[in-house]
PDB file of C-alpha atoms and ligand atoms in Angstrom:
ATOM      1  CA  UNK A   1     186.854  45.212  40.513  1.00 94.00           C
ATOM      2  CA  UNK A   2     185.529  45.241  44.076  1.00 98.00           C
ATOM      3  CA  UNK A   3     182.240  43.619  43.001  1.00 98.00           C
ATOM      4  CA  UNK A   4     183.647  41.090  40.523  1.00 97.00           C
ATOM      5  CA  UNK A   5     181.226  38.232  39.814  1.00 93.00           C
ATOM      6  CA  UNK A   6     178.560  39.629  42.128  1.00 98.00           C
ATOM      7  CA  UNK A   7     174.994  39.723  40.842  1.00 98.00           C
ATOM      8  CA  UNK A   8     173.184  42.876  41.954  1.00 99.00           C
ATOM      9  CA  UNK A   9     169.609  44.089  41.628  1.00 99.00           C
ATOM     10  CA  UNK A  10     169.174  47.857  41.864  1.00 99.00           C
ATOM     11  CA  UNK A  11     165.600  49.086  42.051  1.00 99.00           C
ATOM     12  CA  UNK A  12     164.785  52.427  40.440  1.00 98.00           C
ATOM     13  CA  UNK A  13     168.071  52.417  38.520  1.00 98.00           C
ATOM     14  CA  UNK A  14     166.687  54.224  35.479  1.00 98.00           C
ATOM     15  CA  UNK A  15     167.878  57.587  36.712  1.00 98.00           C
ATOM     16  CA  UNK A  16     169.282  59.511  39.674  1.00 98.00           C
ATOM     17  CA  UNK A  17     171.058  57.758  42.532  1.00 98.00           C
ATOM     18  CA  UNK A  18     170.071  54.291  41.273  1.00 99.00           C
ATOM     19  CA  UNK A  19     171.533  54.910  37.824  1.00 98.00           C
ATOM     20  CA  UNK A  20     174.767  56.234  39.334  1.00 98.00           C
ATOM     21  CA  UNK A  21     174.800  53.104  41.498  1.00 99.00           C
ATOM     22  CA  UNK A  22     174.389  50.882  38.435  1.00 98.00           C
ATOM     23  CA  UNK A  23     177.251  52.694  36.687  1.00 98.00           C
ATOM     24  CA  UNK A  24     179.521  52.308  39.713  1.00 98.00           C
ATOM     25  CA  UNK A  25     178.577  48.649  40.244  1.00 98.00           C
ATOM     26  CA  UNK A  26     179.345  47.884  36.586  1.00 98.00           C
ATOM     27  CA  UNK A  27     182.739  49.617  36.848  1.00 98.00           C
ATOM     28  CA  UNK A  28     183.510  47.365  39.807  1.00 98.00           C
ATOM     29  CA  UNK A  29     182.675  44.205  37.849  1.00 98.00           C
ATOM     30  CA  UNK A  30     179.130  43.429  39.023  1.00 98.00           C
ATOM     31  CA  UNK A  31     176.398  41.999  36.817  1.00 98.00           C
ATOM     32  CA  UNK A  32     173.540  44.428  37.290  1.00 98.00           C
ATOM     33  CA  UNK A  33     169.783  44.006  36.957  1.00 99.00           C
ATOM     34  CA  UNK A  34     167.980  47.312  36.560  1.00 99.00           C
ATOM     35  CA  UNK A  35     164.556  46.887  38.211  1.00 99.00           C
ATOM     36  CA  UNK A  36     162.744  49.989  37.014  1.00 99.00           C
ATOM     37  CA  UNK A  37     159.086  50.879  36.478  1.00 99.00           C
ATOM     38  CA  UNK A  38     159.781  53.540  33.822  1.00 98.00           C
ATOM     39  CA  UNK A  39     160.328  51.495  30.645  1.00 98.00           C
ATOM     40  CA  UNK A  40     162.033  54.250  28.666  1.00 98.00           C
ATOM     41  CA  UNK A  41     164.430  55.105  31.487  1.00 98.00           C
ATOM     42  CA  UNK A  42     165.195  51.425  32.098  1.00 98.00           C
ATOM     43  CA  UNK A  43     165.906  50.708  28.414  1.00 98.00           C
ATOM     44  CA  UNK A  44     168.042  53.801  28.130  1.00 98.00           C
ATOM     45  CA  UNK A  45     170.096  52.903  31.215  1.00 98.00           C
ATOM     46  CA  UNK A  46     170.565  49.349  29.929  1.00 98.00           C
ATOM     47  CA  UNK A  47     171.743  50.575  26.506  1.00 98.00           C
ATOM     48  CA  UNK A  48     174.146  53.139  27.981  1.00 98.00           C
ATOM     49  CA  UNK A  49     175.717  50.691  30.404  1.00 98.00           C
ATOM     50  CA  UNK A  50     175.999  47.920  27.809  1.00 98.00           C
ATOM     51  CA  UNK A  51     177.706  50.353  25.435  1.00 98.00           C
ATOM     52  CA  UNK A  52     180.247  50.932  28.210  1.00 95.00           C
ATOM     53  CA  UNK A  53     180.871  47.160  28.337  1.00 97.00           C
ATOM     54  CA  UNK A  54     178.645  46.359  31.318  1.00 98.00           C
ATOM     55  CA  UNK A  55     176.811  43.071  31.865  1.00 98.00           C
ATOM     56  CA  UNK A  56     173.456  44.716  32.498  1.00 98.00           C
ATOM     57  CA  UNK A  57     169.840  43.645  32.076  1.00 98.00           C
ATOM     58  CA  UNK A  58     166.757  45.796  32.385  1.00 99.00           C
ATOM     59  CA  UNK A  59     163.827  43.898  33.885  1.00 99.00           C
ATOM     60  CA  UNK A  60     160.672  46.051  33.799  1.00 99.00           C
ATOM     61  CA  UNK A  61     159.502  45.975  37.416  1.00 99.00           C
ATOM     62  CA  UNK A  62     156.978  47.679  39.608  1.00 99.00           C
ATOM     63  CA  UNK A  63     158.568  47.060  42.993  1.00 98.00           C
ATOM     64  CA  UNK A  64     155.296  47.708  44.786  1.00 98.00           C
ATOM     65  CA  UNK A  65     153.619  44.797  42.991  1.00 99.00           C
ATOM     66  CA  UNK A  66     154.098  41.273  44.304  1.00 99.00           C
ATOM     67  CA  UNK A  67     153.761  39.454  40.952  1.00 99.00           C
ATOM     68  CA  UNK A  68     156.185  41.872  39.323  1.00 99.00           C
ATOM     69  CA  UNK A  69     158.792  41.397  42.078  1.00 99.00           C
ATOM     70  CA  UNK A  70     158.401  37.612  41.999  1.00 99.00           C
ATOM     71  CA  UNK A  71     158.990  37.644  38.264  1.00 98.00           C
ATOM     72  CA  UNK A  72     162.058  39.924  38.766  1.00 99.00           C
ATOM     73  CA  UNK A  73     163.601  37.353  41.103  1.00 99.00           C
ATOM     74  CA  UNK A  74     162.748  34.442  38.789  1.00 98.00           C
ATOM     75  CA  UNK A  75     164.321  36.273  35.836  1.00 98.00           C
ATOM     76  CA  UNK A  76     167.430  37.088  37.895  1.00 98.00           C
ATOM     77  CA  UNK A  77     167.896  33.435  38.801  1.00 98.00           C
ATOM     78  CA  UNK A  78     167.291  32.351  35.204  1.00 98.00           C
ATOM     79  CA  UNK A  79     169.765  34.899  33.779  1.00 98.00           C
ATOM     80  CA  UNK A  80     172.529  34.898  36.380  1.00 98.00           C
ATOM     81  CA  UNK A  81     171.944  31.839  38.584  1.00 98.00           C
ATOM     82  CA  UNK A  82     171.850  33.736  41.881  1.00 98.00           C
ATOM     83  CA  UNK A  83     171.802  37.056  43.726  1.00 98.00           C
ATOM     84  CA  UNK A  84     174.409  38.687  45.985  1.00 98.00           C
ATOM     85  CA  UNK A  85     173.334  42.323  46.324  1.00 99.00           C
ATOM     86  CA  UNK A  86     169.837  43.751  46.662  1.00 99.00           C
ATOM     87  CA  UNK A  87     169.934  47.544  46.534  1.00 99.00           C
ATOM     88  CA  UNK A  88     166.448  48.851  47.443  1.00 99.00           C
ATOM     89  CA  UNK A  89     166.663  52.360  46.010  1.00 99.00           C
ATOM     90  CA  UNK A  90     163.298  53.035  44.286  1.00 99.00           C
ATOM     91  CA  UNK A  91     160.959  55.543  45.911  1.00 98.00           C
ATOM     92  CA  UNK A  92     158.640  58.401  45.095  1.00 98.00           C
ATOM     93  CA  UNK A  93     158.159  61.799  46.666  1.00 96.00           C
ATOM     94  CA  UNK A  94     154.689  63.042  45.762  1.00 96.00           C
ATOM     95  CA  UNK A  95     155.181  66.765  45.886  1.00 91.00           C
ATOM     96  CA  UNK A  96     152.008  68.786  46.579  1.00 90.00           C
ATOM     97  CA  UNK A  97     150.086  65.558  47.349  1.00 96.00           C
ATOM     98  CA  UNK A  98     152.096  64.421  50.355  1.00 96.00           C
ATOM     99  CA  UNK A  99     151.650  66.635  53.401  1.00 95.00           C
ATOM    100  CA  UNK A 100     150.871  66.709  57.101  1.00 97.00           C
ATOM    101  CA  UNK A 101     148.546  63.946  58.304  1.00 98.00           C
ATOM    102  CA  UNK A 102     145.440  66.085  58.643  1.00 98.00           C
ATOM    103  CA  UNK A 103     145.742  67.234  55.007  1.00 97.00           C
ATOM    104  CA  UNK A 104     146.881  63.971  53.517  1.00 97.00           C
ATOM    105  CA  UNK A 105     144.498  61.980  51.285  1.00 98.00           C
ATOM    106  CA  UNK A 106     144.238  58.319  52.213  1.00 98.00           C
ATOM    107  CA  UNK A 107     145.074  57.184  48.693  1.00 98.00           C
ATOM    108  CA  UNK A 108     148.259  59.284  48.669  1.00 98.00           C
ATOM    109  CA  UNK A 109     149.286  57.721  51.978  1.00 98.00           C
ATOM    110  CA  UNK A 110     148.585  54.234  50.583  1.00 98.00           C
ATOM    111  CA  UNK A 111     150.446  54.890  47.341  1.00 98.00           C
ATOM    112  CA  UNK A 112     153.590  56.231  49.016  1.00 98.00           C
ATOM    113  CA  UNK A 113     153.634  53.370  51.511  1.00 98.00           C
ATOM    114  CA  UNK A 114     153.243  50.859  48.676  1.00 99.00           C
ATOM    115  CA  UNK A 115     156.054  52.241  46.519  1.00 98.00           C
ATOM    116  CA  UNK A 116     158.526  53.222  49.226  1.00 98.00           C
ATOM    117  CA  UNK A 117     157.997  50.587  51.918  1.00 99.00           C
ATOM    118  CA  UNK A 118     155.930  47.627  50.701  1.00 99.00           C
ATOM    119  CA  UNK A 119     158.437  47.433  47.817  1.00 99.00           C
ATOM    120  CA  UNK A 120     161.274  46.765  50.260  1.00 99.00           C
ATOM    121  CA  UNK A 121     159.234  44.078  51.990  1.00 99.00           C
ATOM    122  CA  UNK A 122     158.483  42.404  48.650  1.00 99.00           C
ATOM    123  CA  UNK A 123     162.032  42.632  47.266  1.00 99.00           C
ATOM    124  CA  UNK A 124     163.443  41.218  50.510  1.00 99.00           C
ATOM    125  CA  UNK A 125     160.733  38.573  50.867  1.00 99.00           C
ATOM    126  CA  UNK A 126     161.378  37.186  47.396  1.00 99.00           C
ATOM    127  CA  UNK A 127     165.056  38.182  46.994  1.00 98.00           C
ATOM    128  CA  UNK A 128     166.590  36.969  50.269  1.00 98.00           C
ATOM    129  CA  UNK A 129     165.875  33.269  49.638  1.00 98.00           C
ATOM    130  CA  UNK A 130     167.853  33.599  46.398  1.00 98.00           C
ATOM    131  CA  UNK A 131     170.665  35.365  48.266  1.00 98.00           C
ATOM    132  CA  UNK A 132     170.761  32.597  50.867  1.00 98.00           C
ATOM    133  CA  UNK A 133     170.973  30.005  48.064  1.00 98.00           C
ATOM    134  CA  UNK A 134     173.833  32.041  46.587  1.00 98.00           C
ATOM    135  CA  UNK A 135     175.867  31.877  49.804  1.00 98.00           C
ATOM    136  CA  UNK A 136     174.860  35.238  51.353  1.00 98.00           C
ATOM    137  CA  UNK A 137     175.240  38.845  50.388  1.00 98.00           C
ATOM    138  CA  UNK A 138     174.279  42.420  51.130  1.00 99.00           C
ATOM    139  CA  UNK A 139     170.971  44.259  51.267  1.00 99.00           C
ATOM    140  CA  UNK A 140     171.199  48.031  50.966  1.00 99.00           C
ATOM    141  CA  UNK A 141     168.079  49.971  51.873  1.00 99.00           C
ATOM    142  CA  UNK A 142     167.515  53.656  51.218  1.00 99.00           C
ATOM    143  CA  UNK A 143     166.323  56.060  53.874  1.00 98.00           C
ATOM    144  CA  UNK A 144     166.456  59.832  53.823  1.00 98.00           C
ATOM    145  CA  UNK A 145     166.968  62.895  55.947  1.00 95.00           C
ATOM    146  CA  UNK A 146     163.345  62.179  56.871  1.00 96.00           C
ATOM    147  CA  UNK A 147     164.561  58.973  58.567  1.00 98.00           C
ATOM    148  CA  UNK A 148     166.608  60.891  61.098  1.00 96.00           C
ATOM    149  CA  UNK A 149     164.993  64.305  61.564  1.00 94.00           C
ATOM    150  CA  UNK A 150     161.559  65.902  61.423  1.00 93.00           C
ATOM    151  CA  UNK A 151     160.989  67.086  57.864  1.00 91.00           C
ATOM    152  CA  UNK A 152     157.641  68.880  57.664  1.00 91.00           C
ATOM    153  CA  UNK A 153     155.029  68.537  54.932  1.00 92.00           C
ATOM    154  CA  UNK A 154     155.633  64.987  53.707  1.00 95.00           C
ATOM    155  CA  UNK A 155     154.328  62.643  56.393  1.00 98.00           C
ATOM    156  CA  UNK A 156     153.711  59.664  54.105  1.00 98.00           C
ATOM    157  CA  UNK A 157     157.261  59.857  52.758  1.00 98.00           C
ATOM    158  CA  UNK A 158     158.610  60.349  56.295  1.00 98.00           C
ATOM    159  CA  UNK A 159     156.697  57.333  57.622  1.00 98.00           C
ATOM    160  CA  UNK A 160     158.195  55.089  54.944  1.00 98.00           C
ATOM    161  CA  UNK A 161     161.727  56.343  55.514  1.00 98.00           C
ATOM    162  CA  UNK A 162     161.499  55.934  59.287  1.00 98.00           C
ATOM    163  CA  UNK A 163     160.156  52.409  58.860  1.00 99.00           C
ATOM    164  CA  UNK A 164     162.954  51.605  56.418  1.00 99.00           C
ATOM    165  CA  UNK A 165     165.524  52.341  59.108  1.00 98.00           C
ATOM    166  CA  UNK A 166     163.654  50.249  61.698  1.00 98.00           C
ATOM    167  CA  UNK A 167     163.290  47.370  59.254  1.00 99.00           C
ATOM    168  CA  UNK A 168     166.986  47.576  58.389  1.00 99.00           C
ATOM    169  CA  UNK A 169     167.904  47.046  62.037  1.00 98.00           C
ATOM    170  CA  UNK A 170     165.588  44.089  62.640  1.00 98.00           C
ATOM    171  CA  UNK A 171     166.556  42.413  59.350  1.00 98.00           C
ATOM    172  CA  UNK A 172     170.241  42.852  60.172  1.00 98.00           C
ATOM    173  CA  UNK A 173     169.631  40.873  63.367  1.00 98.00           C
ATOM    174  CA  UNK A 174     167.506  38.247  61.643  1.00 98.00           C
ATOM    175  CA  UNK A 175     169.598  37.457  58.561  1.00 98.00           C
ATOM    176  CA  UNK A 176     173.164  37.977  59.832  1.00 97.00           C
ATOM    177  CA  UNK A 177     173.497  34.283  60.663  1.00 97.00           C
ATOM    178  CA  UNK A 178     172.680  33.428  57.062  1.00 98.00           C
ATOM    179  CA  UNK A 179     175.521  35.599  55.826  1.00 98.00           C
ATOM    180  CA  UNK A 180     173.352  38.522  54.790  1.00 98.00           C
ATOM    181  CA  UNK A 181     174.251  42.014  55.952  1.00 98.00           C
ATOM    182  CA  UNK A 182     171.514  44.676  55.893  1.00 99.00           C
ATOM    183  CA  UNK A 183     172.452  48.359  55.936  1.00 99.00           C
ATOM    184  CA  UNK A 184     170.755  51.615  55.058  1.00 99.00           C
ATOM    185  CA  UNK A 185     171.971  54.737  53.272  1.00 99.00           C
ATOM    186  CA  UNK A 186     170.236  57.984  54.228  1.00 98.00           C
ATOM    187  CA  UNK A 187     170.888  60.549  51.496  1.00 97.00           C
ATOM    188  CA  UNK A 188     169.854  64.190  51.536  1.00 95.00           C
ATOM    189  CA  UNK A 189     170.392  67.051  49.163  1.00 92.00           C
ATOM    190  CA  UNK A 190     171.568  64.933  46.225  1.00 94.00           C
ATOM    191  CA  UNK A 191     171.115  66.638  42.858  1.00 93.00           C
ATOM    192  CA  UNK A 192     168.473  64.455  41.166  1.00 95.00           C
ATOM    193  CA  UNK A 193     165.055  64.868  39.601  1.00 93.00           C
ATOM    194  CA  UNK A 194     163.465  63.979  42.945  1.00 93.00           C
ATOM    195  CA  UNK A 195     165.165  66.835  44.747  1.00 89.00           C
ATOM    196  CA  UNK A 196     164.420  69.217  41.894  1.00 85.00           C
ATOM    197  CA  UNK A 197     160.722  68.346  41.946  1.00 81.00           C
ATOM    198  CA  UNK A 198     160.363  68.073  45.714  1.00 80.00           C
ATOM    199  CA  UNK A 199     162.406  71.066  46.732  1.00 77.00           C
ATOM    200  CA  UNK A 200     164.420  73.157  44.328  1.00 77.00           C
ATOM    201  CA  UNK A 201     161.557  73.851  41.888  1.00 78.00           C
ATOM    202  CA  UNK A 202     159.048  74.420  44.684  1.00 77.00           C
ATOM    203  CA  UNK A 203     158.655  78.094  45.583  1.00 78.00           C
ATOM    204  CA  UNK A 204     157.219  77.088  48.979  1.00 76.00           C
ATOM    205  CA  UNK A 205     160.245  75.002  49.919  1.00 74.00           C
ATOM    206  CA  UNK A 206     162.598  76.647  52.408  1.00 75.00           C
ATOM    207  CA  UNK A 207     165.936  75.871  50.779  1.00 73.00           C
ATOM    208  CA  UNK A 208     167.743  78.135  53.228  1.00 71.00           C
ATOM    209  CA  UNK A 209     166.453  76.047  56.120  1.00 67.00           C
ATOM    210  CA  UNK A 210     167.500  72.848  54.490  1.00 68.00           C
ATOM    211  CA  UNK A 211     170.193  72.755  51.818  1.00 70.00           C
ATOM    212  CA  UNK A 212     171.884  76.091  52.230  1.00 70.00           C
ATOM    213  CA  UNK A 213     172.913  75.220  55.770  1.00 70.00           C
ATOM    214  CA  UNK A 214     174.775  72.152  54.481  1.00 82.00           C
ATOM    215  CA  UNK A 215     178.231  72.273  56.056  1.00 90.00           C
ATOM    216  CA  UNK A 216     179.821  71.491  52.691  1.00 91.00           C
ATOM    217  CA  UNK A 217     177.888  74.372  51.125  1.00 86.00           C
ATOM    218  CA  UNK A 218     176.628  72.454  48.108  1.00 89.00           C
ATOM    219  CA  UNK A 219     174.311  69.704  46.954  1.00 91.00           C
ATOM    220  CA  UNK A 220     175.726  66.209  46.664  1.00 94.00           C
ATOM    221  CA  UNK A 221     176.099  64.255  43.426  1.00 97.00           C
ATOM    222  CA  UNK A 222     174.479  60.836  42.838  1.00 98.00           C
ATOM    223  CA  UNK A 223     177.966  59.394  42.296  1.00 98.00           C
ATOM    224  CA  UNK A 224     178.876  60.321  45.876  1.00 98.00           C
ATOM    225  CA  UNK A 225     176.088  58.073  47.150  1.00 98.00           C
ATOM    226  CA  UNK A 226     177.017  55.366  44.633  1.00 99.00           C
ATOM    227  CA  UNK A 227     180.516  55.110  46.131  1.00 98.00           C
ATOM    228  CA  UNK A 228     178.996  54.325  49.522  1.00 99.00           C
ATOM    229  CA  UNK A 229     176.681  51.743  47.935  1.00 99.00           C
ATOM    230  CA  UNK A 230     179.688  50.039  46.295  1.00 99.00           C
ATOM    231  CA  UNK A 231     181.403  49.871  49.674  1.00 98.00           C
ATOM    232  CA  UNK A 232     178.331  48.406  51.389  1.00 99.00           C
ATOM    233  CA  UNK A 233     177.859  45.884  48.566  1.00 99.00           C
ATOM    234  CA  UNK A 234     181.493  44.799  48.627  1.00 98.00           C
ATOM    235  CA  UNK A 235     183.410  42.518  50.973  1.00 98.00           C
ATOM    236  CA  UNK A 236     185.258  45.611  52.244  1.00 98.00           C
ATOM    237  CA  UNK A 237     182.244  46.217  54.516  1.00 98.00           C
ATOM    238  CA  UNK A 238     182.170  42.587  55.717  1.00 98.00           C
ATOM    239  CA  UNK A 239     181.684  43.561  59.401  1.00 98.00           C
ATOM    240  CA  UNK A 240     179.184  46.354  58.801  1.00 98.00           C
ATOM    241  CA  UNK A 241     175.638  45.190  59.505  1.00 98.00           C
ATOM    242  CA  UNK A 242     172.586  47.111  60.710  1.00 98.00           C
ATOM    243  CA  UNK A 243     174.255  50.470  60.082  1.00 98.00           C
ATOM    244  CA  UNK A 244     172.352  53.584  59.120  1.00 98.00           C
ATOM    245  CA  UNK A 245     174.793  55.779  57.224  1.00 98.00           C
ATOM    246  CA  UNK A 246     174.011  59.365  56.261  1.00 98.00           C
ATOM    247  CA  UNK A 247     175.192  60.582  52.869  1.00 98.00           C
ATOM    248  CA  UNK A 248     174.138  64.195  53.243  1.00 96.00           C
ATOM    249  CA  UNK A 249     177.245  66.330  53.645  1.00 94.00           C
ATOM    250  CA  UNK A 250     176.370  66.778  57.319  1.00 94.00           C
ATOM    251  CA  UNK A 251     173.110  68.577  56.598  1.00 91.00           C
ATOM    252  CA  UNK A 252     171.084  66.626  59.153  1.00 93.00           C
ATOM    253  CA  UNK A 253     173.548  67.141  62.015  1.00 93.00           C
ATOM    254  CA  UNK A 254     173.895  70.887  61.561  1.00 89.00           C
ATOM    255  CA  UNK A 255     172.368  73.029  64.308  1.00 83.00           C
ATOM    256  CA  UNK A 256     169.998  75.734  63.127  1.00 72.00           C
ATOM    257  CA  UNK A 257     171.714  79.095  63.528  1.00 63.00           C
TER     258      UNK A 257
HETATM  259  N1  NAD B   1     167.975  62.869  45.971  1.00 60.78           N
HETATM  260  C1  NAD B   1     168.026  63.060  47.293  1.00 60.78           C
HETATM  261  O1  NAD B   1     168.553  64.066  47.816  1.00 60.78           O
HETATM  262  C2  NAD B   1     167.415  62.061  48.220  1.00 60.78           C
HETATM  263  C3  NAD B   1     167.199  62.455  49.550  1.00 60.78           C
HETATM  264  C4  NAD B   1     166.682  61.538  50.434  1.00 60.78           C
HETATM  265  C5  NAD B   1     166.395  60.248  50.003  1.00 60.78           C
HETATM  266  N2  NAD B   1     166.588  59.910  48.710  1.00 60.78           N
HETATM  267  C6  NAD B   1     166.243  58.530  48.320  1.00 60.78           C
HETATM  268  O2  NAD B   1     167.190  58.034  47.389  1.00 60.78           O
HETATM  269  C7  NAD B   1     166.524  57.138  46.477  1.00 60.78           C
HETATM  270  C8  NAD B   1     166.778  57.579  45.052  1.00 60.78           C
HETATM  271  O3  NAD B   1     166.306  58.904  44.913  1.00 60.78           O
HETATM  272  P1  NAD B   1     166.549  59.801  43.603  1.00 60.78           P
HETATM  273  O4  NAD B   1     166.742  61.180  44.078  1.00 60.78           O
HETATM  274  O5  NAD B   1     167.553  59.157  42.719  1.00 60.78           O
HETATM  275  O6  NAD B   1     165.082  59.712  42.952  1.00 60.78           O
HETATM  276  P2  NAD B   1     164.578  59.779  41.437  1.00 60.78           P
HETATM  277  O7  NAD B   1     163.153  60.167  41.490  1.00 60.78           O
HETATM  278  O8  NAD B   1     165.505  60.584  40.619  1.00 60.78           O
HETATM  279  O9  NAD B   1     164.696  58.236  40.970  1.00 60.78           O
HETATM  280  C9  NAD B   1     163.840  57.241  41.488  1.00 60.78           C
HETATM  281  C10 NAD B   1     163.702  56.119  40.486  1.00 60.78           C
HETATM  282  O10 NAD B   1     162.836  55.133  41.052  1.00 60.78           O
HETATM  283  C11 NAD B   1     161.939  54.687  40.027  1.00 60.78           C
HETATM  284  N3  NAD B   1     160.723  54.131  40.616  1.00 60.78           N
HETATM  285  C12 NAD B   1     159.690  54.811  41.190  1.00 60.78           C
HETATM  286  N4  NAD B   1     158.718  53.968  41.543  1.00 60.78           N
HETATM  287  C13 NAD B   1     159.136  52.718  41.221  1.00 60.78           C
HETATM  288  C14 NAD B   1     158.565  51.428  41.347  1.00 60.78           C
HETATM  289  N5  NAD B   1     157.340  51.245  41.859  1.00 60.78           N
HETATM  290  N6  NAD B   1     159.289  50.349  40.906  1.00 60.78           N
HETATM  291  C15 NAD B   1     160.512  50.532  40.358  1.00 60.78           C
HETATM  292  N7  NAD B   1     161.091  51.742  40.206  1.00 60.78           N
HETATM  293  C16 NAD B   1     160.424  52.812  40.641  1.00 60.78           C
HETATM  294  C17 NAD B   1     161.671  55.952  39.228  1.00 60.78           C
HETATM  295  O11 NAD B   1     161.108  55.660  37.953  1.00 60.78           O
HETATM  296  C18 NAD B   1     163.062  56.558  39.158  1.00 60.78           C
HETATM  297  O12 NAD B   1     163.810  56.043  38.070  1.00 60.78           O
HETATM  298  C19 NAD B   1     165.035  57.175  46.897  1.00 60.78           C
HETATM  299  O13 NAD B   1     164.791  56.105  47.791  1.00 60.78           O
HETATM  300  C20 NAD B   1     164.896  58.481  47.635  1.00 60.78           C
HETATM  301  O14 NAD B   1     163.833  58.494  48.567  1.00 60.78           O
HETATM  302  C21 NAD B   1     167.073  60.791  47.816  1.00 60.78           C
END
């Protein structure tokens, strides 16, 4: 019960890493709000976690939309009276649309920036005041391998993940005094729908270059990222602020042989 009595919002918790995070948070005693744009996935996650005894509420949310995020925060306050953990996990990878800058359509660029980056701005802008009122807490942002190395062919995605790391650092400096720690998890090679669509199912993707050189010799599981998120959300990480932590099995520090 490392998160007992904590109220946590997890964006994009209908599936993948976010869903595993919601499951782990519930096991540790948190009250979890699933902020998910996919209604069916959100309802399904809520039902599954409630059946397991979790205090969980699905709030249909498009994290890239200001009104939707403001109503998420209002609903959180109404339901649970406060907020202690904001886990910014939702993102998209627009396979075949994202690409190198000279090939990238302006609307693809705008869409990826809205969903992956503007969403973090909005959730923090409207969520942090509630966290301050609740006595402080933890923000967990989500980067990527693209935050820490040059990943070709997805420059919109890469731009958002680099900015997420930079924003994590400046927010850690800004909000530390108010009792809010801001950290960032950079996953890579985690077995989810995003990785399937962006890489594994793509005949043009060089899996040898990327995943097969993973020092651990396998993909990661969403639950392995969720354990790190629990730690960063809990008081066990009380002196960790502004950290960028890779959850990638060492893939991004492996020299190319
Ligand atoms: N899987 C990996 O190996 C990997 C690697 C690097 C980074 N990441 C990052 O980890 C996070 C989770 O990735 P995943 O693999 O679980 O992805 P996923 O595609 O399986 O899940 C993402 C979830 O976010 C939701 N979502 C998308 N747009 C949304 C919006 N506007 N508002 C609310 N919810 C929205 C989706 O509906 C989905 O449920 C993402 O930030 C991703 O960039 C994952």
